[in-house]
Coordinates of C-alpha atoms and ligand atoms in Angstrom, one line a residue:
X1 CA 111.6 43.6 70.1
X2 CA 108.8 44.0 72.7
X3 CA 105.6 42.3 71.6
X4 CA 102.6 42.4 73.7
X5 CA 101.5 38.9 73.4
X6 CA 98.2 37.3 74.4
X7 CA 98.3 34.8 76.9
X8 CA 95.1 34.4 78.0
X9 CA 91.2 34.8 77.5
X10 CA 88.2 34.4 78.3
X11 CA 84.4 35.2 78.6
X12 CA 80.9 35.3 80.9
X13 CA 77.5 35.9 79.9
X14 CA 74.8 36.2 82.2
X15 CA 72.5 32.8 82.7
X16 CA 69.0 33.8 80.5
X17 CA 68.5 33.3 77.0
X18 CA 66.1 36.3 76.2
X19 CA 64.7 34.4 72.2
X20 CA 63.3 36.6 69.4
X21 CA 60.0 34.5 70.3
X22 CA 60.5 36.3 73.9
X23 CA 61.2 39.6 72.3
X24 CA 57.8 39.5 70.2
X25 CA 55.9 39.7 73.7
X26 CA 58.2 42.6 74.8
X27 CA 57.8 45.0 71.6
X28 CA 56.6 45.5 67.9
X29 CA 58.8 42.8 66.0
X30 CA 58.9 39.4 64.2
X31 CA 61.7 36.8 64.9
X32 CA 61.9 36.7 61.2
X33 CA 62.4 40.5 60.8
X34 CA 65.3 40.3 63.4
X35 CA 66.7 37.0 61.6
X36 CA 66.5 38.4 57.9
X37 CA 67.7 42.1 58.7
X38 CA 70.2 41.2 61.4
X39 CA 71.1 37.2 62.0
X40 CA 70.3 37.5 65.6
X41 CA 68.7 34.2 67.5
X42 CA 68.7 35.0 70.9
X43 CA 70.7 37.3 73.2
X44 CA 71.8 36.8 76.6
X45 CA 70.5 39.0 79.2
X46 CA 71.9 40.3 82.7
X47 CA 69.7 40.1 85.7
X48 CA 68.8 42.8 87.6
X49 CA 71.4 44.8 89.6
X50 CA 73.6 42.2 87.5
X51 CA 75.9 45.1 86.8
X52 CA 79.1 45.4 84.0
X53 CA 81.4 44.2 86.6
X54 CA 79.3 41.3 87.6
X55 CA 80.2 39.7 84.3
X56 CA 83.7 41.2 83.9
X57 CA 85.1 39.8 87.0
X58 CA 84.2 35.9 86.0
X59 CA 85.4 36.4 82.3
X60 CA 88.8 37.9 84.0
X61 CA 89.3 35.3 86.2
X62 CA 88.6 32.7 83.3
X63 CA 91.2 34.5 81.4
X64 CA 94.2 34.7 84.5
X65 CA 93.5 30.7 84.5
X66 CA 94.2 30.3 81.0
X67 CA 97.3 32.6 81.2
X68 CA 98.1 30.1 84.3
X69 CA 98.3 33.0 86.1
X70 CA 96.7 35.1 89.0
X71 CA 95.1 38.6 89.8
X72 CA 98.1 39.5 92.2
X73 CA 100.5 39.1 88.8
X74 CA 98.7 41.7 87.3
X75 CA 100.3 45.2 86.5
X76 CA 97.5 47.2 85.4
X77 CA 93.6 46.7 84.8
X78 CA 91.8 48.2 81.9
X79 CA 88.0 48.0 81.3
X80 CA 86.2 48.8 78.4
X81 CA 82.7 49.7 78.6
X82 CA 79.8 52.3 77.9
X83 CA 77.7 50.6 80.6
X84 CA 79.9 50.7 83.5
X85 CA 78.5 50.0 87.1
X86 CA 78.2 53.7 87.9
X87 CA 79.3 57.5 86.1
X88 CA 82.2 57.3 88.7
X89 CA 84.3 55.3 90.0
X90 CA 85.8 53.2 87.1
X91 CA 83.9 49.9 86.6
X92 CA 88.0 48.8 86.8
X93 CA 88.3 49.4 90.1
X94 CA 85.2 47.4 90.9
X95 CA 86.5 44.5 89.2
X96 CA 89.9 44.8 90.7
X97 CA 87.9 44.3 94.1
X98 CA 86.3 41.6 93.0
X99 CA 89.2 40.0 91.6
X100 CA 90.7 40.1 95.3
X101 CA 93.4 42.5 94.7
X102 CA 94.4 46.0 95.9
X103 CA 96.6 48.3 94.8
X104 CA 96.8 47.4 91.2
X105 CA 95.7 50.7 88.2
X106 CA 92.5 50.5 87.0
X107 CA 90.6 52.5 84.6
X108 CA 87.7 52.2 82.4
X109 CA 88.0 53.4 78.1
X110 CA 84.9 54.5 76.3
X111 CA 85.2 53.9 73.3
X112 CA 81.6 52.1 72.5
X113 CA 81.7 49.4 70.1
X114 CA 85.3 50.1 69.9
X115 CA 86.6 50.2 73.6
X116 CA 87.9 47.0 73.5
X117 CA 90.1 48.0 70.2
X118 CA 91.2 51.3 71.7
X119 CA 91.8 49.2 75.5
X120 CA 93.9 47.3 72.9
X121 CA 95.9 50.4 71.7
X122 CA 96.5 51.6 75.2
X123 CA 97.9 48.3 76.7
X124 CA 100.1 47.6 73.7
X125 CA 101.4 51.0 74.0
X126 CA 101.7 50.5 78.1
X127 CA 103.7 47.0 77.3
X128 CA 106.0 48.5 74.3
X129 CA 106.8 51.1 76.4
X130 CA 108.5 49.0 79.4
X131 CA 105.8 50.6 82.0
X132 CA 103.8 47.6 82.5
X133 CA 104.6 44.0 81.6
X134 CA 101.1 41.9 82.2
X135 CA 97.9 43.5 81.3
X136 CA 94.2 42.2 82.1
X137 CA 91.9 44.0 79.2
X138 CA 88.5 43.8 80.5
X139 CA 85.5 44.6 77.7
X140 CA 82.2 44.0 80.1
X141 CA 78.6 45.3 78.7
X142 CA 75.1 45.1 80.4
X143 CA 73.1 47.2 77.0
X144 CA 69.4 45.5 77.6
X145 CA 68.6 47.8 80.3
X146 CA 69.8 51.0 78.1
X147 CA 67.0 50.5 75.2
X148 CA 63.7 51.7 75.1
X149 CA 61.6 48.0 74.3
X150 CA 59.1 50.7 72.3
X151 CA 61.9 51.5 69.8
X152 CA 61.9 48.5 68.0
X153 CA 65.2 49.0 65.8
X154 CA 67.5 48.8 68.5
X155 CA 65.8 47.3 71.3
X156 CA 66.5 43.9 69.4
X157 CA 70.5 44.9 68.7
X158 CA 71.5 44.5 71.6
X159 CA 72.9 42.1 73.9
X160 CA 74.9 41.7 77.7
X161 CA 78.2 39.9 78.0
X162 CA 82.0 40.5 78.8
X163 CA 85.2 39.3 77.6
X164 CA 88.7 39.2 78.5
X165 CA 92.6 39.1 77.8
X166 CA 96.3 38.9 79.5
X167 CA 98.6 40.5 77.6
X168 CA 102.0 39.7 78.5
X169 CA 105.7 41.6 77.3
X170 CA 107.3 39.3 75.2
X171 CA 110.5 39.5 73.0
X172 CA 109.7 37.7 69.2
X173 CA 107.6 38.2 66.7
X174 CA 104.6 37.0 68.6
X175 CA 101.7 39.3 69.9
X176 CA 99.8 42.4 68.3
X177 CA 101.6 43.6 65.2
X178 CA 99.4 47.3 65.1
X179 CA 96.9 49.0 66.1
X180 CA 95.0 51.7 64.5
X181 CA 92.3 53.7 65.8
X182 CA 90.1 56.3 64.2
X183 CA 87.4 58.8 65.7
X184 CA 84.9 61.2 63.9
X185 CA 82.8 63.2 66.3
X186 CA 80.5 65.1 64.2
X187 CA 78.9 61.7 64.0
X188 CA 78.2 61.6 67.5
X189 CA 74.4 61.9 67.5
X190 CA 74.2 59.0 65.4
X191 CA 74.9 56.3 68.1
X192 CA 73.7 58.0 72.1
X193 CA 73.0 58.4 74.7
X194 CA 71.5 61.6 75.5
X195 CA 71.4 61.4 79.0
X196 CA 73.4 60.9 82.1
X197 CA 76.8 63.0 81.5
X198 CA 77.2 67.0 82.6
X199 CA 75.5 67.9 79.1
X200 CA 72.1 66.6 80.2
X201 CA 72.2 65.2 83.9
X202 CA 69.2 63.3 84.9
X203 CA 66.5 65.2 86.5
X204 CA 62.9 64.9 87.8
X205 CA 61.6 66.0 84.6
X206 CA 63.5 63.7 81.9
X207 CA 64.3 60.7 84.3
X208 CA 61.3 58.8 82.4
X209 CA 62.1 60.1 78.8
X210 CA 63.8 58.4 76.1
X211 CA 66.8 60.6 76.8
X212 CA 67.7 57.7 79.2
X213 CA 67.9 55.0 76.5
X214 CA 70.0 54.6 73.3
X215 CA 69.1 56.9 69.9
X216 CA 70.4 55.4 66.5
X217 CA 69.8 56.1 63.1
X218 CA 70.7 52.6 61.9
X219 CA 70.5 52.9 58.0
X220 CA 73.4 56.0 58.8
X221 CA 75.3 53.6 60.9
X222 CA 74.9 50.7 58.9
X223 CA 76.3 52.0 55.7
X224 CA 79.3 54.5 57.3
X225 CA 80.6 50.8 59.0
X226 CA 81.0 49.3 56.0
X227 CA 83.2 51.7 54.3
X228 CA 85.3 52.0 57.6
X229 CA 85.7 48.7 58.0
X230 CA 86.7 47.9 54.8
X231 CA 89.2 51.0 54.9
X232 CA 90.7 50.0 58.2
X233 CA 91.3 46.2 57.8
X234 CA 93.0 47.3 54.6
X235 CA 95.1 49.4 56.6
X236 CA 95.7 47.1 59.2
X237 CA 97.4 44.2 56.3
X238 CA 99.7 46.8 55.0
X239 CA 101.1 47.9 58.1
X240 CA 101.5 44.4 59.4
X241 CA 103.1 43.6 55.4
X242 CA 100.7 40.8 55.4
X243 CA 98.0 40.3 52.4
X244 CA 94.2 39.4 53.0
X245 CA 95.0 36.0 52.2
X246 CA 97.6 35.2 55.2
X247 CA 94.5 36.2 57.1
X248 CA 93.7 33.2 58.7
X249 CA 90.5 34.5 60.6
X250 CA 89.1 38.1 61.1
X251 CA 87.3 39.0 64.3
X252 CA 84.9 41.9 63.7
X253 CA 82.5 43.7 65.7
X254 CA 79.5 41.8 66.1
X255 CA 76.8 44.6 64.6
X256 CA 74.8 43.2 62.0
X257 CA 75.6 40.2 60.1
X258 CA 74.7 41.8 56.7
X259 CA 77.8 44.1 57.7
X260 CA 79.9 41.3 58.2
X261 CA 79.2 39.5 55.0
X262 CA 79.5 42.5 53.1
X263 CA 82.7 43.7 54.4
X264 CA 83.7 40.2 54.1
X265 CA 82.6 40.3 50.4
X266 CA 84.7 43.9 50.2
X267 CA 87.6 42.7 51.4
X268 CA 87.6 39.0 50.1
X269 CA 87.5 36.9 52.9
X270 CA 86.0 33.7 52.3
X271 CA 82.8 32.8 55.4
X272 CA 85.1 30.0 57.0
X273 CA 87.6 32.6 57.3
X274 CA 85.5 35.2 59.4
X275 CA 84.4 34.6 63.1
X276 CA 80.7 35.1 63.8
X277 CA 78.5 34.8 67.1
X278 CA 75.8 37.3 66.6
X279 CA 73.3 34.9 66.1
X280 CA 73.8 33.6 69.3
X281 CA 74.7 37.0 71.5
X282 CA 73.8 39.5 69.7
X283 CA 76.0 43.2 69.6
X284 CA 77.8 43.2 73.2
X285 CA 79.1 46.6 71.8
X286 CA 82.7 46.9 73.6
X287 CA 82.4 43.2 75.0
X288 CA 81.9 41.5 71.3
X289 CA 85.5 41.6 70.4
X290 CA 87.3 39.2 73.2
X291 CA 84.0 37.3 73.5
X292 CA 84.5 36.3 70.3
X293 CA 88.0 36.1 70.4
X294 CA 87.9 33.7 73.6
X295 CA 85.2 31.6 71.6
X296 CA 87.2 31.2 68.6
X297 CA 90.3 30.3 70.8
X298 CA 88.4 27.6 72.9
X299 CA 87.0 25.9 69.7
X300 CA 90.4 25.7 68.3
X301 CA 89.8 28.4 65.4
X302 CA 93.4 30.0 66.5
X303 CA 96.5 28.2 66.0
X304 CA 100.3 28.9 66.9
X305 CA 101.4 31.9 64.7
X306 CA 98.2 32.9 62.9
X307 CA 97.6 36.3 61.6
X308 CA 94.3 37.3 63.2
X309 CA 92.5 40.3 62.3
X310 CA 90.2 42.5 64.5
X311 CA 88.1 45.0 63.7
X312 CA 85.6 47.4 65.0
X313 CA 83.0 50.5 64.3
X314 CA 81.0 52.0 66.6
X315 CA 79.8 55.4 68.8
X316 CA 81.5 58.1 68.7
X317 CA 81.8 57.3 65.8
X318 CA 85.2 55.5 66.6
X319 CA 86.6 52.7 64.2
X320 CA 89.9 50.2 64.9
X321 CA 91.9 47.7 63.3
X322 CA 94.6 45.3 64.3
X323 CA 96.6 42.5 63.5
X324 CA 97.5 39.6 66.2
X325 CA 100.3 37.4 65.3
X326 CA 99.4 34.1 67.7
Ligands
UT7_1 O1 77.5 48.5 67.2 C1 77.5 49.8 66.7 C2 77.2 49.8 65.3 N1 75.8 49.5 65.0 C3 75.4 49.3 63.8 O2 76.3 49.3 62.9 C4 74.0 49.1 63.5 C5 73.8 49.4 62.0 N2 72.4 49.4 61.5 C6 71.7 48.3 61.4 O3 72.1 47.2 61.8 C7 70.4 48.4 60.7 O4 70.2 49.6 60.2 C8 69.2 48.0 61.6 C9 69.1 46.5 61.9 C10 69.2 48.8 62.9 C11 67.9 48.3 60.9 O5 67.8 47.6 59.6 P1 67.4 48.3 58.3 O6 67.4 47.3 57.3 O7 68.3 49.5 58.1 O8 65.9 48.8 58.6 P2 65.3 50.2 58.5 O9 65.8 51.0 59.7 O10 65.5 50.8 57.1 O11 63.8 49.9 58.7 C12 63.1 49.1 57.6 C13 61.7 48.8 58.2 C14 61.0 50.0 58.8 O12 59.7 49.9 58.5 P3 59.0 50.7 57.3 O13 59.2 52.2 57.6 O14 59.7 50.2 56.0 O15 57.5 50.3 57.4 C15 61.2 49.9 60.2 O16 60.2 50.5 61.0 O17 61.9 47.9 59.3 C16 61.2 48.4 60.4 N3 61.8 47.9 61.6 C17 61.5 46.8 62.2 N4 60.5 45.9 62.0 C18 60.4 44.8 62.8 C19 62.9 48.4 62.2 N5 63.2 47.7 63.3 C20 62.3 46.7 63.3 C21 62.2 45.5 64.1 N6 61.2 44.7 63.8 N7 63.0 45.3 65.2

């Protein structure tokens, strides 16, 4: 059988450290309030004109190296963002100029927390169909410059990075087992954007409006993840015909840590067991998956033929779950 297997990864986040101490000086917060109610440290923050692609192209070349291989081997480009470069082109095709190539498809999937997941989806799908044999999956994020620093609950969320995979065809067992992917659009004011798209295009009158930056209502968020997470990892094991326990590390979204231990708690998944970098880079929204996934791989948390387990909730609302044999 065809297996799309993961061959390589890797990630880029943009050179300054913004600290909750920094953040105090920016808006009304407490490094402690951010600590207790959300485990974040620090965040890394892009520069600006340090656009999605600026960090997507490094954190795709790091990952053709690792697959020991280079752009021109490349069948399609996939990036997965909500804070692409510009509302058109694809922030794809700017990476794919970047990357020195011409030529190749490229396209961008919004998904929000979830692109990555649902990039995952659509290259598997490309690979098990025969159409494309070597994928670069691109999740790239610049979020600090979407939040309003006078809404306090999610101008700390949020943080800028980009991560990166080659998926390669394969015959074995090897590679991602499923994917599932999940969307509920009545919940789609609970996670925006309000501006910017054809509903309401930026104009004289609201360009200095909080219709510009992200709207949440976090408590709703908080407590919908959970129960999808829960639900979907679950699913995820019994497709794959694997338990919890031949888990041998689950990669989740990177939201909240108090999300992450409860789910963790939910689905009985001991701490060592579960990746976690929030502290340190806070919610990269479609970028937190391979991030984290290139972390865990470089610090030797992934061995040869683990069951890894990936997971994500997010805008839209859209939730996803797979399984990665290694
Ligand atoms: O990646 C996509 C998915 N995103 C998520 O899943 C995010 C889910 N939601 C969350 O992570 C949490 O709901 C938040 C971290 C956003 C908020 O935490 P919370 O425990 O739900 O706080 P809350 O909204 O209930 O607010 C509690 C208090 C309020 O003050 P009062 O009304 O009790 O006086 C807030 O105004 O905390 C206050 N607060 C803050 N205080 C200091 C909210 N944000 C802050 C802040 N610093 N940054």
């Amino acid at each position: 059988m065809i297996r799309a297997r993961i061959v390589g990864t890797g990630h880029h986040l943009p050179q300054h450290i913004r600290t909750n101490a920094e953040l105090e000086k920016m808006c009304d917060t407490t490094d402690a309030w951010i600590q207790q109610r959300t485990g974040i440290q620090q965040r890394h923050v892009a520069a600006p004109g340090e656009a999605a692609s600026a960090l997507g192209a490094p954190a795709a070349q790091r990952a053709l190296e690792s697959a020991g291989i280079t752009a021109a081997d490349v069948d399609l480009i996939l990036c997965c963002t909500t804070t692409g470069d510009y509302q058109f082109p694809a922030t794809a095709c700017v990476i794919q100029e970047l990357l020195g190539i011409t030529g190749t498809p490229s396209f961008d999937v919004n998904a929000a927390c979830s692109g990555f997941m649902y990039g995952l989806a659509t290259a598997d799908a490309f690979i098990r169909s025969g159409l494309y044999k070597t994928i670069l999956l691109v999740g790239t994020e610049v979020c600090t410059n979407r939040v309003d620093y006078d809404k306090r609950d999610t101008a700390v969320l949020f943080g800028d990075g980009a991560g990166a995979i080659v998926l390669r065809a394969e015959e074995g067992e090897r590679g991602v087992l499923t994917t599932h992917l999940w969307a509920d659009g009545s919940g789609r004011e609970v996670l925006w954007l309000p501006a910017g798209g054809s509903k309401i295009p930026v104009t004289r009158d609201n360009v200095d409006t909080d219709l510009n930056t992200i709207h949440m209502k976090g408590k709703e968020l908080f407590k919908r993840a959970v129960t999808e997470f829960v639900a979907c990892t679950k699913v995820a094991c019994d497709a794959a015909g694997i338990s919890m326990d031949d888990v041998a590390l689950f990669i989740p979204h990177q939201a909240n840590i108090r999300i992450i231990e409860a789910v963790g708690e939910r689905i009985g998944l001991p701490a060592e067991r579960i990746f976690v970098n929030i502290d340190k880079v806070a919610n990269c929204t479609a970028a937190s998956i391979p991030l984290a996934l290139d972390q865990a791989v470089r610090a030797d948390r992934i061995a040869d033929g683990d069951y890894v387990l990936l997971a994500s909730f997010g805008a839209g609302l859209t939730w996803a779950s797979a399984i990665v044999r290694w």
